Amino acid sequence: MAAQIGVTGLAVMGANLARNLARNGYTVAVHNRSRARTDALIAEHGHEGDFVPAETLQELVDSLEKPRRVLIMVKAGKPVDAVIDDLVPLLDADDIIIDAGNSHYTDTRRREAALAEKGLHFVGVGVSGGEEGALKGPSIMPGGSKKSYESLGPMLEKISAHVDGEPCCSWIGTDGAGHFVKMVHNGIEYADMQVIGEAFDLLRSGAGIEPAEQSKIFAEWNKGDLSSFLIEITAEVLGHVDAKTGKPFVDVVVDAAGMKGTGGWTVIAALELGSPVTGIAESVFARALSSQAAQRPVAQSLLPGHEVKLDLPDTFVEDVRQALYASKLVSYAQGLDMLVAAAKEYGWELDLAAIASLWRAGCIIRASLLRDITEAYRGDNPPANLLFAPAFTEAIGAAVPAWRRVVATAAQLGIPAPVFSSSLAYYDGLRRERLPAALTQGLRDLFGAHTYQRVDADGVFHTLWSGDKTERPES
Ligand code: 6PG
């Protein structure tokens, strides 16, 4: 029987996606540049379903039903182009190449346009959920042409995670939309982890609560409105004791956070769109700062802190929980707002309800909150900002007093809380009737004749700063 889909690139993610497809009843042709991985997959997991091992890409292509579906799971960047170059001469019009890696959306846009000219479909698919998700049901964000989704969608929906029978997969939008949405998912993932880290630091360094005790606090938080995969695994990591030293595991890990790039990509894209994703940006910079190995020891001995000794209120743990929740909401609001800006820029019809819905399970940022976010965007009258949806206006409003206390306390104790504090600044910035941007405009006009608008008249104006300071309209 001809295989229904081919997978090339059988490192863990590719192998697990291939196994997931086979476990769901599809016949899967599998190929890897070095044959050993193919053999290992068949030897260890061949019994899980119908696999067709292929020695070469030609063999892989020959084993597929038409129109062919070939899923590439190789390292983002040049390796993807290399596989595409090898595949294209072997394919026919209407065949579909699927890139399920973490590719940059601009690469996906370029590849989609180039392959469309050859009559081929190129589908950039965001896949979230790590190795386990790939095997048992990830959250899937497919881009590419709508037509390609007719053939590919049912398969992807079947292997995705499900919530109440609904698949965590739906067509996102044309060309690079799927990879763009996955990128923003990762940006939110960075912010989610950073706010957890800030809570941990405040509870440890501020309130002296040890990791083992915090593990219980996070487990408790996981039962409420913070309930999410990342809070759940925080409880696990904080409760883990290092076998070698008997110390809390977090104390034996070097405190320099790595990153593969998707968080930074999100921030770069946001800067290009003029979209204020402050929480995500601060999360990326917090990781970068943690890795300043040469400067940190110098700063520790050189720079004064002038920390203030404080009696923390009895409500401190709950205050921190609320600050975490509020900051998390802001990050989601900013990420979704960025999607709106991108949709406008790239002509995508992004459905925020559908996107929030497919993040409800399978992916790293899965959280009970996403159910409410989905609801907020369903219907004909979606809010211009997540925080304007009545349920969230109320929720974040209730957290504000605690949030302010925590940010003030963090500043006085000298504990960095960049996302807690920048998210509060974003919240206040949005709310503020008059912003100092008016002064910025005045300065820009003085040094560069950049002009300004008036609150009481239409048009654009310039003041003759170096002359008689009269104002004149600019055409
Ligand atoms: C996912 C993850 C996955 C990966 C990140 C890690 O959704 O499954 O986001 O894609 O874990 O790319 O990113 P960093 O190495 O940059 O933290």
Short mmCIF file of N, CA, C and O in Angstrom, two decimals, residues 168-229:
data_model
loop_
_atom_site.label_atom_id
_atom_site.label_comp_id
_atom_site.label_asym_id
_atom_site.label_seq_id
_atom_site.Cartn_x
_atom_site.Cartn_y
_atom_site.Cartn_z
N CYS A 168 -6.40 20.40 18.58
CA CYS A 168 -5.57 21.59 18.82
C CYS A 168 -4.78 21.86 17.55
O CYS A 168 -3.53 21.86 17.54
N CYS A 169 -5.49 22.02 16.46
CA CYS A 169 -4.89 22.25 15.16
C CYS A 169 -5.95 22.86 14.27
O CYS A 169 -7.07 22.33 14.20
N SER A 170 -5.63 23.98 13.67
CA SER A 170 -6.51 24.49 12.62
C SER A 170 -5.67 25.37 11.69
O SER A 170 -4.60 25.83 12.08
N TRP A 171 -6.18 25.54 10.48
CA TRP A 171 -5.42 26.32 9.50
C TRP A 171 -5.28 27.75 10.03
O TRP A 171 -6.26 28.39 10.40
N ILE A 172 -4.03 28.24 10.03
CA ILE A 172 -3.77 29.55 10.63
C ILE A 172 -3.90 30.66 9.60
O ILE A 172 -4.51 31.70 9.86
N GLY A 173 -3.31 30.46 8.44
CA GLY A 173 -3.30 31.52 7.43
C GLY A 173 -2.27 31.18 6.37
O GLY A 173 -1.51 30.21 6.52
N THR A 174 -2.21 32.00 5.35
CA THR A 174 -1.35 31.69 4.20
C THR A 174 0.14 31.81 4.54
O THR A 174 0.52 32.35 5.57
N ASP A 175 0.93 31.37 3.66
CA ASP A 175 2.42 31.36 3.69
C ASP A 175 2.99 31.15 5.09
O ASP A 175 2.82 30.11 5.68
N GLY A 176 3.64 32.18 5.67
CA GLY A 176 4.35 31.96 6.93
C GLY A 176 3.52 32.12 8.19
O GLY A 176 4.08 32.16 9.30
N ALA A 177 2.19 32.21 8.06
CA ALA A 177 1.35 32.50 9.24
C ALA A 177 1.53 31.47 10.36
O ALA A 177 1.57 31.82 11.54
N GLY A 178 1.63 30.20 9.98
CA GLY A 178 1.76 29.15 10.99
C GLY A 178 3.04 29.29 11.79
O GLY A 178 3.06 29.20 13.02
N HIS A 179 4.14 29.52 11.08
CA HIS A 179 5.42 29.68 11.77
C HIS A 179 5.45 30.99 12.56
O HIS A 179 6.09 31.07 13.62
N PHE A 180 4.75 32.01 12.07
CA PHE A 180 4.71 33.27 12.82
C PHE A 180 4.00 33.05 14.15
O PHE A 180 4.48 33.47 15.21
N VAL A 181 2.87 32.37 14.09
CA VAL A 181 2.09 32.14 15.32
C VAL A 181 2.88 31.25 16.28
O VAL A 181 2.88 31.48 17.49
N LYS A 182 3.59 30.26 15.73
CA LYS A 182 4.42 29.42 16.61
C LYS A 182 5.54 30.25 17.26
O LYS A 182 5.87 30.08 18.44
N MET A 183 6.10 31.18 16.49
CA MET A 183 7.15 32.05 17.03
C MET A 183 6.60 32.87 18.20
O MET A 183 7.24 32.97 19.26
N VAL A 184 5.41 33.42 18.02
CA VAL A 184 4.82 34.24 19.10
C VAL A 184 4.48 33.34 20.29
O VAL A 184 4.64 33.73 21.45
N HIS A 185 4.02 32.12 20.00
CA HIS A 185 3.82 31.15 21.09
C HIS A 185 5.10 31.02 21.91
O HIS A 185 5.09 31.05 23.14
N ASN A 186 6.22 30.90 21.22
CA ASN A 186 7.49 30.74 21.94
C ASN A 186 7.85 32.01 22.71
O ASN A 186 8.40 31.94 23.81
N GLY A 187 7.54 33.18 22.12
CA GLY A 187 7.80 34.43 22.85
C GLY A 187 7.00 34.45 24.15
O GLY A 187 7.52 34.80 25.21
N ILE A 188 5.74 34.04 24.06
CA ILE A 188 4.90 33.99 25.27
C ILE A 188 5.48 32.95 26.24
O ILE A 188 5.48 33.16 27.46
N GLU A 189 5.98 31.86 25.69
CA GLU A 189 6.62 30.81 26.51
C GLU A 189 7.79 31.41 27.33
O GLU A 189 7.95 31.13 28.51
N TYR A 190 8.57 32.26 26.67
CA TYR A 190 9.68 32.92 27.37
C TYR A 190 9.15 33.76 28.53
O TYR A 190 9.68 33.74 29.64
N ALA A 191 8.09 34.55 28.24
CA ALA A 191 7.54 35.44 29.27
C ALA A 191 6.93 34.62 30.41
O ALA A 191 7.12 34.94 31.59
N ASP A 192 6.24 33.56 30.05
CA ASP A 192 5.64 32.67 31.06
C ASP A 192 6.71 32.15 32.01
O ASP A 192 6.52 32.10 33.22
N MET A 193 7.82 31.72 31.44
CA MET A 193 8.89 31.16 32.28
C MET A 193 9.56 32.25 33.11
O MET A 193 9.94 32.03 34.25
N GLN A 194 9.70 33.43 32.52
CA GLN A 194 10.36 34.52 33.25
C GLN A 194 9.51 34.97 34.45
O GLN A 194 10.05 35.19 35.53
N VAL A 195 8.19 35.08 34.28
CA VAL A 195 7.37 35.51 35.43
C VAL A 195 7.40 34.45 36.53
O VAL A 195 7.39 34.78 37.72
N ILE A 196 7.50 33.20 36.14
CA ILE A 196 7.64 32.14 37.15
C ILE A 196 8.97 32.33 37.88
O ILE A 196 9.05 32.24 39.11
N GLY A 197 10.02 32.62 37.12
CA GLY A 197 11.34 32.83 37.72
C GLY A 197 11.34 34.02 38.67
O GLY A 197 11.95 33.98 39.74
N GLU A 198 10.64 35.09 38.28
CA GLU A 198 10.60 36.28 39.14
C GLU A 198 9.85 35.96 40.44
O GLU A 198 10.26 36.38 41.53
N ALA A 199 8.78 35.19 40.34
CA ALA A 199 8.04 34.79 41.55
C ALA A 199 8.94 33.95 42.45
O ALA A 199 9.03 34.17 43.66
N PHE A 200 9.64 33.02 41.85
CA PHE A 200 10.56 32.14 42.60
C PHE A 200 11.61 32.98 43.34
O PHE A 200 11.87 32.78 44.53
N ASP A 201 12.18 33.93 42.64
CA ASP A 201 13.26 34.74 43.22
C ASP A 201 12.72 35.60 44.38
O ASP A 201 13.34 35.72 45.43
N LEU A 202 11.53 36.18 44.17
CA LEU A 202 10.95 37.01 45.24
C LEU A 202 10.61 36.17 46.47
O LEU A 202 10.86 36.59 47.60
N LEU A 203 10.08 34.99 46.23
CA LEU A 203 9.72 34.14 47.36
C LEU A 203 10.97 33.63 48.08
O LEU A 203 11.00 33.49 49.30
N ARG A 204 12.02 33.37 47.33
CA ARG A 204 13.25 32.84 47.93
C ARG A 204 14.06 33.95 48.58
O ARG A 204 14.33 33.92 49.77
N SER A 205 14.43 34.94 47.75
CA SER A 205 15.33 35.98 48.25
C SER A 205 14.59 37.00 49.10
O SER A 205 15.19 37.63 49.97
N GLY A 206 13.30 37.19 48.83
CA GLY A 206 12.53 38.17 49.60
C GLY A 206 11.97 37.55 50.87
O GLY A 206 12.18 38.05 51.97
N ALA A 207 11.28 36.41 50.72
CA ALA A 207 10.57 35.84 51.86
C ALA A 207 11.30 34.63 52.45
O ALA A 207 10.82 34.06 53.44
N GLY A 208 12.43 34.24 51.88
CA GLY A 208 13.22 33.14 52.44
C GLY A 208 12.56 31.77 52.33
O GLY A 208 12.80 30.89 53.14
N ILE A 209 11.70 31.60 51.33
CA ILE A 209 11.02 30.30 51.18
C ILE A 209 11.87 29.39 50.30
O ILE A 209 12.16 29.71 49.15
N GLU A 210 12.27 28.26 50.87
CA GLU A 210 13.17 27.34 50.18
C GLU A 210 12.46 26.61 49.02
O GLU A 210 11.23 26.49 49.03
N PRO A 211 13.24 26.11 48.06
CA PRO A 211 12.62 25.46 46.89
C PRO A 211 11.63 24.34 47.23
O PRO A 211 10.57 24.26 46.59
N ALA A 212 11.96 23.52 48.23
CA ALA A 212 11.05 22.40 48.54
C ALA A 212 9.68 22.94 48.95
O ALA A 212 8.64 22.41 48.55
N GLU A 213 9.70 23.99 49.75
CA GLU A 213 8.44 24.59 50.20
C GLU A 213 7.73 25.27 49.02
O GLU A 213 6.51 25.20 48.87
N GLN A 214 8.54 25.92 48.19
CA GLN A 214 7.96 26.59 47.01
C GLN A 214 7.31 25.58 46.06
O GLN A 214 6.34 25.89 45.38
N SER A 215 7.91 24.39 46.02
CA SER A 215 7.33 23.36 45.16
C SER A 215 5.87 23.15 45.54
O SER A 215 4.99 23.03 44.68
N LYS A 216 5.62 23.15 46.86
CA LYS A 216 4.23 22.95 47.33
C LYS A 216 3.37 24.16 46.97
O LYS A 216 2.21 24.02 46.61
N ILE A 217 3.97 25.35 47.08
CA ILE A 217 3.21 26.56 46.75
C ILE A 217 2.81 26.54 45.27
O ILE A 217 1.66 26.79 44.91
N PHE A 218 3.77 26.20 44.40
CA PHE A 218 3.45 26.17 42.97
C PHE A 218 2.42 25.08 42.67
O PHE A 218 1.53 25.27 41.83
N ALA A 219 2.53 23.96 43.38
CA ALA A 219 1.54 22.89 43.15
C ALA A 219 0.15 23.39 43.55
O ALA A 219 -0.85 23.09 42.88
N GLU A 220 0.10 24.17 44.60
CA GLU A 220 -1.17 24.74 45.05
C GLU A 220 -1.69 25.75 44.02
O GLU A 220 -2.86 25.74 43.65
N TRP A 221 -0.77 26.61 43.55
CA TRP A 221 -1.15 27.60 42.53
C TRP A 221 -1.68 26.91 41.28
O TRP A 221 -2.53 27.44 40.58
N ASN A 222 -1.16 25.74 41.02
CA ASN A 222 -1.57 25.03 39.80
C ASN A 222 -3.03 24.57 39.86
O ASN A 222 -3.59 24.16 38.86
N LYS A 223 -3.61 24.66 41.06
CA LYS A 223 -5.02 24.27 41.17
C LYS A 223 -5.95 25.43 40.86
O LYS A 223 -7.16 25.25 40.72
N GLY A 224 -5.41 26.65 40.81
CA GLY A 224 -6.27 27.83 40.61
C GLY A 224 -6.19 28.40 39.21
O GLY A 224 -5.92 27.66 38.25
N ASP A 225 -6.36 29.72 39.10
CA ASP A 225 -6.41 30.31 37.74
C ASP A 225 -5.04 30.38 37.06
O ASP A 225 -4.94 30.76 35.90
N LEU A 226 -3.98 29.97 37.78
CA LEU A 226 -2.66 29.89 37.12
C LEU A 226 -2.41 28.50 36.53
O LEU A 226 -1.35 28.25 35.95
N SER A 227 -3.37 27.62 36.71
CA SER A 227 -3.20 26.22 36.30
C SER A 227 -2.66 26.10 34.87
O SER A 227 -3.27 26.57 33.91
N SER A 228 -1.48 25.50 34.76
CA SER A 228 -0.83 25.40 33.44
C SER A 228 0.30 24.39 33.50
O SER A 228 0.78 24.03 34.59
N PHE A 229 0.73 23.97 32.34
CA PHE A 229 1.84 23.01 32.24
C PHE A 229 3.11 23.58 32.89
O PHE A 229 3.79 22.89 33.65
#
